[in-house]
Amino acid sequence: MFDFSTAEAMSLVVKVFGVGKGGLNAVNHMISAGLPGLEFVGVGPASQGTEGSLARENILIEGTFPDRPGTPEDRERVSGRLKGTHLVFIVHTLGCEVATAAAHLVAEVAREMKILSVALVARPFFLEGRKRQAAAEVGFQAIRRQVDCIVGFDSDRVIGPAGGGTLSMTEALARVGRTLQDAVDSLSSFLLPQTPLMLGLAPVPATPGGKPLVPGLFRREAESPTGAGETGSEVGRLGRPKPPLTPEQAARREAATFQDQIKAITEIVILPGLICTDFADLQIILTNAGTGEMAFGSGQGENRVTDAVDHAFESPSFLETLRKAKSVLLHMPMGPQTSIPEIHLAATRVQELAHPDATIIMGVPGTDDLPADTFRLSILATAFEPHPNPRS
């Protein structure tokens, strides 16, 4: 790999487009969290607007999906905000056709401009009904055809089992927004400058200042709904009752997931770390990657490394995906107390479980936010099925 100087890294333009109410909420949380190296754009359908957006740039888009996905003027507005961008994240909660039209337009224009694109999307809550679920699936497949990689998660997984007990709808939406925020946070870690250290390893992302919000969230199944982080379930990992979340807390939870995803990707090439990684590494993993799945794990105490890895792999469905994936992004933030043998142990465990021919890019960014007795990792598995519409 080539050493990526700070000046070169900071010349990278990475933008997060928050589309629709859920996307705007996630962007607001990321801005408030002060994620480094990212620019934010708020996007809303004309019928909803972008009121309350903290993004410096906001645009309105006409049209409905799939009938009329934007006007020529809309395309010009989007392309103007995308000009000079190297990587774009499209953050969106599915289900609203007019908002999905806007997300699809951003994805389509990014593709035309040959910009590396990742869509992070949340599916509707089960209680929103079959019609909204069906619209979400149509939107997911359409966006999937336009972007390099799409990572989706079920909003019901964020709020925990049985709808999160007494969790209100507002609380649930808040948590989904926080979840999206964490996703962005994790993926963005690969884009900060790395200190080269030839260990034959590669790094992974995590949530600063605490364990990933909902470890293993981005899997198709949830074999262990309780004890998967702060899910708002009635009983926590230690068997103690948990208080119901407020609407604001739930919205933050969803936004945090998006933030974790983005940090996991971008910190690896933005923050100084053990291993030299750059934008070219991200391109290898993400270009024409198709559908991606993410898992987060954390551990504390003497067995923190093995616990973190086991936590990430507690879903058999994600383990199956990893074994088929041809590209893997592994992010492991390294705190002041994290040792190189710990990084080596975690990386070896992941390599043993991954496809034997998989390309594994690791990021080990340095951070002061990781508690001394904690180990955290994030895994993005891609290229486990063909892209439906690969770009040349």
GROMACS .gro file of N, CA and C in nm, residues 317-326 353-355 381-382:
model
   45
  317SER      N    1  -2.641  -1.653   1.042
  317SER     CA    2  -2.662  -1.599   0.907
  317SER      C    3  -2.547  -1.508   0.865
  318PHE      N    4  -2.495  -1.426   0.958
  318PHE     CA    5  -2.382  -1.341   0.922
  318PHE      C    6  -2.257  -1.425   0.900
  319LEU      N    7  -2.240  -1.528   0.980
  319LEU     CA    8  -2.126  -1.616   0.964
  319LEU      C    9  -2.129  -1.682   0.827
  320GLU      N   10  -2.248  -1.721   0.784
  320GLU     CA   11  -2.263  -1.780   0.650
  320GLU      C   12  -2.227  -1.679   0.542
  321THR      N   13  -2.272  -1.554   0.563
  321THR     CA   14  -2.240  -1.448   0.467
  321THR      C   15  -2.090  -1.426   0.459
  322LEU      N   16  -2.024  -1.422   0.574
  322LEU     CA   17  -1.879  -1.399   0.577
  322LEU      C   18  -1.804  -1.509   0.502
  323ARG      N   19  -1.852  -1.630   0.514
  323ARG     CA   20  -1.785  -1.742   0.448
  323ARG      C   21  -1.800  -1.736   0.297
  324LYS      N   22  -1.899  -1.662   0.248
  324LYS     CA   23  -1.920  -1.648   0.104
  324LYS      C   24  -1.864  -1.518   0.049
  325ALA      N   25  -1.841  -1.420   0.136
  325ALA     CA   26  -1.800  -1.287   0.091
  325ALA      C   27  -1.660  -1.288   0.032
  326LYS      N   28  -1.645  -1.221  -0.081
  326LYS     CA   29  -1.514  -1.212  -0.146
  326LYS      C   30  -1.437  -1.087  -0.102
  353LEU      N   31  -1.244  -1.751   0.973
  353LEU     CA   32  -1.386  -1.770   0.946
  353LEU      C   33  -1.428  -1.720   0.808
  354ALA      N   34  -1.346  -1.636   0.748
  354ALA     CA   35  -1.381  -1.576   0.619
  354ALA      C   36  -1.355  -1.674   0.504
  355HIS      N   37  -1.406  -1.637   0.387
  355HIS     CA   38  -1.381  -1.715   0.266
  355HIS      C   39  -1.230  -1.721   0.242
  381ALA      N   40  -1.902  -0.727   0.530
  381ALA     CA   41  -1.883  -0.834   0.432
  381ALA      C   42  -1.957  -0.798   0.304
  382THR      N   43  -1.888  -0.802   0.191
  382THR     CA   44  -1.949  -0.767   0.063
  382THR      C   45  -1.911  -0.871  -0.044
   0.00000   0.00000   0.00000
